[in-house]
């Protein structure tokens, strides 16, 4: 239906809320930039950690603790941190280079933000796990009780990040996949 000026409700909404698109674009870019800095730091640290193995390597280049359980935890957590941090970085880069059309705000941008935040949380948690495993490998022979304090202290950044960012992640997921006042959601997946 059209009003007296021959404008559809969608056209009228777009005209009346242009400032919302500008504000949304600014907020998305600022958030993506901040999170991408953290993701880049995580990727840099875990990439370097992959080549600085705890305990070192023998003369043939084989890690000394290759058969040690905590070493396997270190390697697996480091790999997970690298891949999830890279995924997060790519999602935030996708947000910063988006077109920011009105349709993008319905599905594409919130989905990228949600994936980016979840991947960033996963990378931080995996990085702290790798850190804990590395300290365990190095210190366990001298101080056996060190595992509990390491686990406790290493979990603080992950829990803090989850506590601070979970409301944003929940809001993004609910607004993207929950009931909508706009009717049918966009059919775009990630453009």
mmCIF file of C-alpha atoms in Angstrom:
data_model
loop_
_atom_site.group_PDB
_atom_site.id
_atom_site.type_symbol
_atom_site.label_atom_id
_atom_site.label_comp_id
_atom_site.label_asym_id
_atom_site.label_seq_id
_atom_site.Cartn_x
_atom_site.Cartn_y
_atom_site.Cartn_z
ATOM 1 C CA UNK A 1 0.000 0.000 0.000
ATOM 2 C CA UNK A 2 1.043 3.566 -0.581
ATOM 3 C CA UNK A 3 0.375 6.730 1.373
ATOM 4 C CA UNK A 4 -0.830 10.082 0.034
ATOM 5 C CA UNK A 5 2.683 10.857 -1.267
ATOM 6 C CA UNK A 6 2.786 7.499 -3.112
ATOM 7 C CA UNK A 7 5.418 6.061 -0.781
ATOM 8 C CA UNK A 8 5.385 2.496 0.439
ATOM 9 C CA UNK A 9 5.929 1.827 4.148
ATOM 10 C CA UNK A 10 9.400 0.508 3.362
ATOM 11 C CA UNK A 11 10.338 3.642 1.387
ATOM 12 C CA UNK A 12 9.017 5.850 4.155
ATOM 13 C CA UNK A 13 10.899 3.858 6.792
ATOM 14 C CA UNK A 14 14.137 4.131 4.786
ATOM 15 C CA UNK A 15 13.774 7.899 4.426
ATOM 16 C CA UNK A 16 12.859 8.498 8.042
ATOM 17 C CA UNK A 17 15.647 6.330 9.455
ATOM 18 C CA UNK A 18 18.688 7.197 7.341
ATOM 19 C CA UNK A 19 20.541 8.285 10.470
ATOM 20 C CA UNK A 20 20.030 4.793 11.953
ATOM 21 C CA UNK A 21 21.939 3.257 9.058
ATOM 22 C CA UNK A 22 24.765 5.759 9.543
ATOM 23 C CA UNK A 23 24.862 5.140 13.303
ATOM 24 C CA UNK A 24 24.693 1.377 12.775
ATOM 25 C CA UNK A 25 27.530 1.509 10.268
ATOM 26 C CA UNK A 26 29.696 3.531 12.647
ATOM 27 C CA UNK A 27 28.993 1.187 15.575
ATOM 28 C CA UNK A 28 29.617 -1.958 13.491
ATOM 29 C CA UNK A 29 32.891 -0.600 12.108
ATOM 30 C CA UNK A 30 34.120 0.553 15.518
ATOM 31 C CA UNK A 31 33.236 -2.767 17.149
ATOM 32 C CA UNK A 32 34.746 -4.784 14.306
ATOM 33 C CA UNK A 33 37.928 -2.710 14.404
ATOM 34 C CA UNK A 34 38.351 -3.181 18.162
ATOM 35 C CA UNK A 35 37.692 -6.902 17.981
ATOM 36 C CA UNK A 36 39.930 -7.372 14.956
ATOM 37 C CA UNK A 37 42.854 -5.828 16.850
ATOM 38 C CA UNK A 38 42.363 -8.395 19.622
ATOM 39 C CA UNK A 39 41.981 -11.217 17.080
ATOM 40 C CA UNK A 40 45.168 -10.139 15.298
ATOM 41 C CA UNK A 41 47.054 -10.164 18.594
ATOM 42 C CA UNK A 42 45.775 -13.655 19.407
ATOM 43 C CA UNK A 43 46.714 -14.958 15.950
ATOM 44 C CA UNK A 44 50.175 -13.428 16.212
ATOM 45 C CA UNK A 45 50.831 -14.892 19.657
ATOM 46 C CA UNK A 46 49.616 -18.409 18.880
ATOM 47 C CA UNK A 47 51.446 -18.445 15.544
ATOM 48 C CA UNK A 48 54.681 -17.607 17.335
ATOM 49 C CA UNK A 49 53.915 -20.166 20.063
ATOM 50 C CA UNK A 50 53.593 -22.907 17.447
ATOM 51 C CA UNK A 51 57.272 -22.500 16.596
ATOM 52 C CA UNK A 52 58.450 -21.990 20.174
ATOM 53 C CA UNK A 53 57.595 -25.388 21.563
ATOM 54 C CA UNK A 54 57.692 -25.869 25.331
ATOM 55 C CA UNK A 55 60.733 -27.935 26.234
ATOM 56 C CA UNK A 56 62.326 -27.424 22.826
ATOM 57 C CA UNK A 57 63.294 -30.115 20.332
ATOM 58 C CA UNK A 58 66.012 -32.717 20.066
ATOM 59 C CA UNK A 59 68.844 -32.580 17.489
ATOM 60 C CA UNK A 60 66.529 -34.092 14.831
ATOM 61 C CA UNK A 61 63.900 -31.390 15.343
ATOM 62 C CA UNK A 62 61.413 -33.658 17.120
ATOM 63 C CA UNK A 63 59.771 -31.999 20.147
ATOM 64 C CA UNK A 64 61.085 -33.415 23.406
ATOM 65 C CA UNK A 65 57.611 -33.766 24.945
ATOM 66 C CA UNK A 66 55.937 -35.245 21.830
ATOM 67 C CA UNK A 67 54.523 -38.206 23.819
ATOM 68 C CA UNK A 68 53.401 -36.081 26.776
ATOM 69 C CA UNK A 69 49.618 -35.546 27.214
ATOM 70 C CA UNK A 70 49.863 -31.835 28.109
ATOM 71 C CA UNK A 71 52.005 -31.298 25.001
ATOM 72 C CA UNK A 72 49.199 -32.710 22.829
ATOM 73 C CA UNK A 73 46.773 -30.390 24.628
ATOM 74 C CA UNK A 74 49.144 -27.494 23.904
ATOM 75 C CA UNK A 75 49.357 -28.324 20.199
ATOM 76 C CA UNK A 76 45.594 -28.889 19.794
ATOM 77 C CA UNK A 77 44.721 -25.684 21.672
ATOM 78 C CA UNK A 78 47.289 -23.688 19.698
ATOM 79 C CA UNK A 79 45.866 -24.953 16.398
ATOM 80 C CA UNK A 80 42.292 -24.195 17.520
ATOM 81 C CA UNK A 81 43.323 -20.712 18.652
ATOM 82 C CA UNK A 82 45.052 -19.997 15.344
ATOM 83 C CA UNK A 83 42.159 -21.147 13.165
ATOM 84 C CA UNK A 84 39.384 -19.592 15.239
ATOM 85 C CA UNK A 85 41.353 -16.354 15.599
ATOM 86 C CA UNK A 86 41.864 -16.247 11.830
ATOM 87 C CA UNK A 87 38.156 -16.901 11.277
ATOM 88 C CA UNK A 88 37.299 -14.101 13.682
ATOM 89 C CA UNK A 89 39.692 -11.749 11.939
ATOM 90 C CA UNK A 90 38.160 -12.543 8.546
ATOM 91 C CA UNK A 91 34.610 -12.002 9.846
ATOM 92 C CA UNK A 92 35.512 -8.611 11.293
ATOM 93 C CA UNK A 93 37.316 -7.697 8.072
ATOM 94 C CA UNK A 94 34.127 -8.649 6.219
ATOM 95 C CA UNK A 95 32.174 -6.272 8.450
ATOM 96 C CA UNK A 96 34.600 -3.416 7.855
ATOM 97 C CA UNK A 97 34.442 -3.838 4.062
ATOM 98 C CA UNK A 98 30.671 -4.376 3.782
ATOM 99 C CA UNK A 99 28.401 -2.135 1.699
ATOM 100 C CA UNK A 100 26.128 -1.325 4.648
ATOM 101 C CA UNK A 101 22.936 -1.373 2.663
ATOM 102 C CA UNK A 102 19.673 -1.541 4.570
ATOM 103 C CA UNK A 103 19.241 -5.230 3.750
ATOM 104 C CA UNK A 104 22.709 -6.071 5.114
ATOM 105 C CA UNK A 105 21.577 -5.042 8.603
ATOM 106 C CA UNK A 106 18.849 -7.706 8.620
ATOM 107 C CA UNK A 107 20.993 -10.814 8.292
ATOM 108 C CA UNK A 108 24.472 -10.511 6.785
ATOM 109 C CA UNK A 109 26.129 -8.041 9.169
ATOM 110 C CA UNK A 110 24.660 -9.463 12.399
ATOM 111 C CA UNK A 111 25.617 -12.981 11.311
ATOM 112 C CA UNK A 112 29.195 -11.898 10.630
ATOM 113 C CA UNK A 113 29.306 -10.134 13.998
ATOM 114 C CA UNK A 114 27.976 -13.222 15.797
ATOM 115 C CA UNK A 115 30.405 -15.587 14.095
ATOM 116 C CA UNK A 116 33.269 -13.153 14.701
ATOM 117 C CA UNK A 117 32.496 -12.771 18.417
ATOM 118 C CA UNK A 118 32.056 -16.512 18.950
ATOM 119 C CA UNK A 119 35.286 -17.309 17.066
ATOM 120 C CA UNK A 120 37.126 -14.624 19.041
ATOM 121 C CA UNK A 121 35.918 -16.115 22.333
ATOM 122 C CA UNK A 122 36.963 -19.569 21.166
ATOM 123 C CA UNK A 123 40.406 -18.313 20.162
ATOM 124 C CA UNK A 124 40.962 -16.581 23.505
ATOM 125 C CA UNK A 125 39.860 -19.676 25.424
ATOM 126 C CA UNK A 126 42.096 -21.920 23.293
ATOM 127 C CA UNK A 127 45.041 -19.541 23.628
ATOM 128 C CA UNK A 128 44.708 -19.590 27.421
ATOM 129 C CA UNK A 129 44.452 -23.400 27.333
ATOM 130 C CA UNK A 130 47.663 -23.582 25.302
ATOM 131 C CA UNK A 131 49.311 -21.196 27.765
ATOM 132 C CA UNK A 132 48.219 -23.347 30.708
ATOM 133 C CA UNK A 133 49.418 -26.542 29.029
ATOM 134 C CA UNK A 134 52.775 -24.947 28.248
ATOM 135 C CA UNK A 135 53.295 -23.828 31.836
ATOM 136 C CA UNK A 136 52.224 -27.245 33.045
ATOM 137 C CA UNK A 137 54.838 -28.915 30.837
ATOM 138 C CA UNK A 138 57.589 -26.606 32.004
ATOM 139 C CA UNK A 139 56.790 -26.428 35.740
ATOM 140 C CA UNK A 140 55.156 -29.754 36.595
ATOM 141 C CA UNK A 141 58.439 -31.540 37.258
ATOM 142 C CA UNK A 142 59.466 -29.026 39.929
ATOM 143 C CA UNK A 143 56.100 -27.892 41.355
ATOM 144 C CA UNK A 144 53.371 -30.557 41.141
ATOM 145 C CA UNK A 145 50.590 -28.449 42.639
ATOM 146 C CA UNK A 146 50.907 -25.822 39.894
ATOM 147 C CA UNK A 147 48.143 -27.245 37.646
ATOM 148 C CA UNK A 148 45.190 -25.935 39.702
ATOM 149 C CA UNK A 149 46.403 -22.330 40.025
ATOM 150 C CA UNK A 150 47.367 -22.261 36.336
ATOM 151 C CA UNK A 151 43.918 -23.462 35.317
ATOM 152 C CA UNK A 152 42.214 -20.961 37.583
ATOM 153 C CA UNK A 153 44.259 -17.966 36.499
ATOM 154 C CA UNK A 154 44.248 -18.912 32.802
ATOM 155 C CA UNK A 155 40.446 -19.142 32.774
ATOM 156 C CA UNK A 156 39.969 -15.560 34.032
ATOM 157 C CA UNK A 157 40.428 -13.783 30.641
ATOM 158 C CA UNK A 158 38.091 -16.221 28.880
ATOM 159 C CA UNK A 159 35.407 -15.899 31.550
ATOM 160 C CA UNK A 160 35.765 -12.111 31.598
ATOM 161 C CA UNK A 161 35.458 -11.873 27.822
ATOM 162 C CA UNK A 162 32.403 -14.155 27.851
ATOM 163 C CA UNK A 163 30.798 -12.182 30.665
ATOM 164 C CA UNK A 164 31.361 -8.842 28.920
ATOM 165 C CA UNK A 165 30.515 -9.897 25.357
ATOM 166 C CA UNK A 166 27.759 -12.497 25.883
ATOM 167 C CA UNK A 167 24.961 -9.878 26.069
ATOM 168 C CA UNK A 168 26.052 -8.480 22.690
ATOM 169 C CA UNK A 169 26.306 -11.950 21.158
ATOM 170 C CA UNK A 170 22.883 -12.931 22.529
ATOM 171 C CA UNK A 171 21.317 -9.721 21.192
ATOM 172 C CA UNK A 172 22.868 -10.244 17.760
ATOM 173 C CA UNK A 173 21.647 -13.852 17.569
ATOM 174 C CA UNK A 174 18.134 -13.020 18.816
ATOM 175 C CA UNK A 175 17.736 -10.053 16.490
ATOM 176 C CA UNK A 176 19.016 -12.055 13.525
ATOM 177 C CA UNK A 177 17.252 -15.375 14.013
ATOM 178 C CA UNK A 178 14.458 -14.520 16.449
ATOM 179 C CA UNK A 179 10.968 -13.195 15.691
ATOM 180 C CA UNK A 180 10.978 -10.012 13.660
ATOM 181 C CA UNK A 181 8.623 -7.085 13.225
ATOM 182 C CA UNK A 182 9.815 -6.754 9.621
ATOM 183 C CA UNK A 183 8.243 -9.976 8.385
ATOM 184 C CA UNK A 184 10.360 -12.239 6.215
ATOM 185 C CA UNK A 185 14.072 -12.009 6.924
ATOM 186 C CA UNK A 186 16.650 -11.575 4.227
ATOM 187 C CA UNK A 187 17.493 -14.706 2.211
ATOM 188 C CA UNK A 188 21.171 -13.787 2.133
ATOM 189 C CA UNK A 189 23.537 -16.054 4.007
ATOM 190 C CA UNK A 190 26.849 -14.202 4.203
ATOM 191 C CA UNK A 191 27.451 -11.860 1.315
#
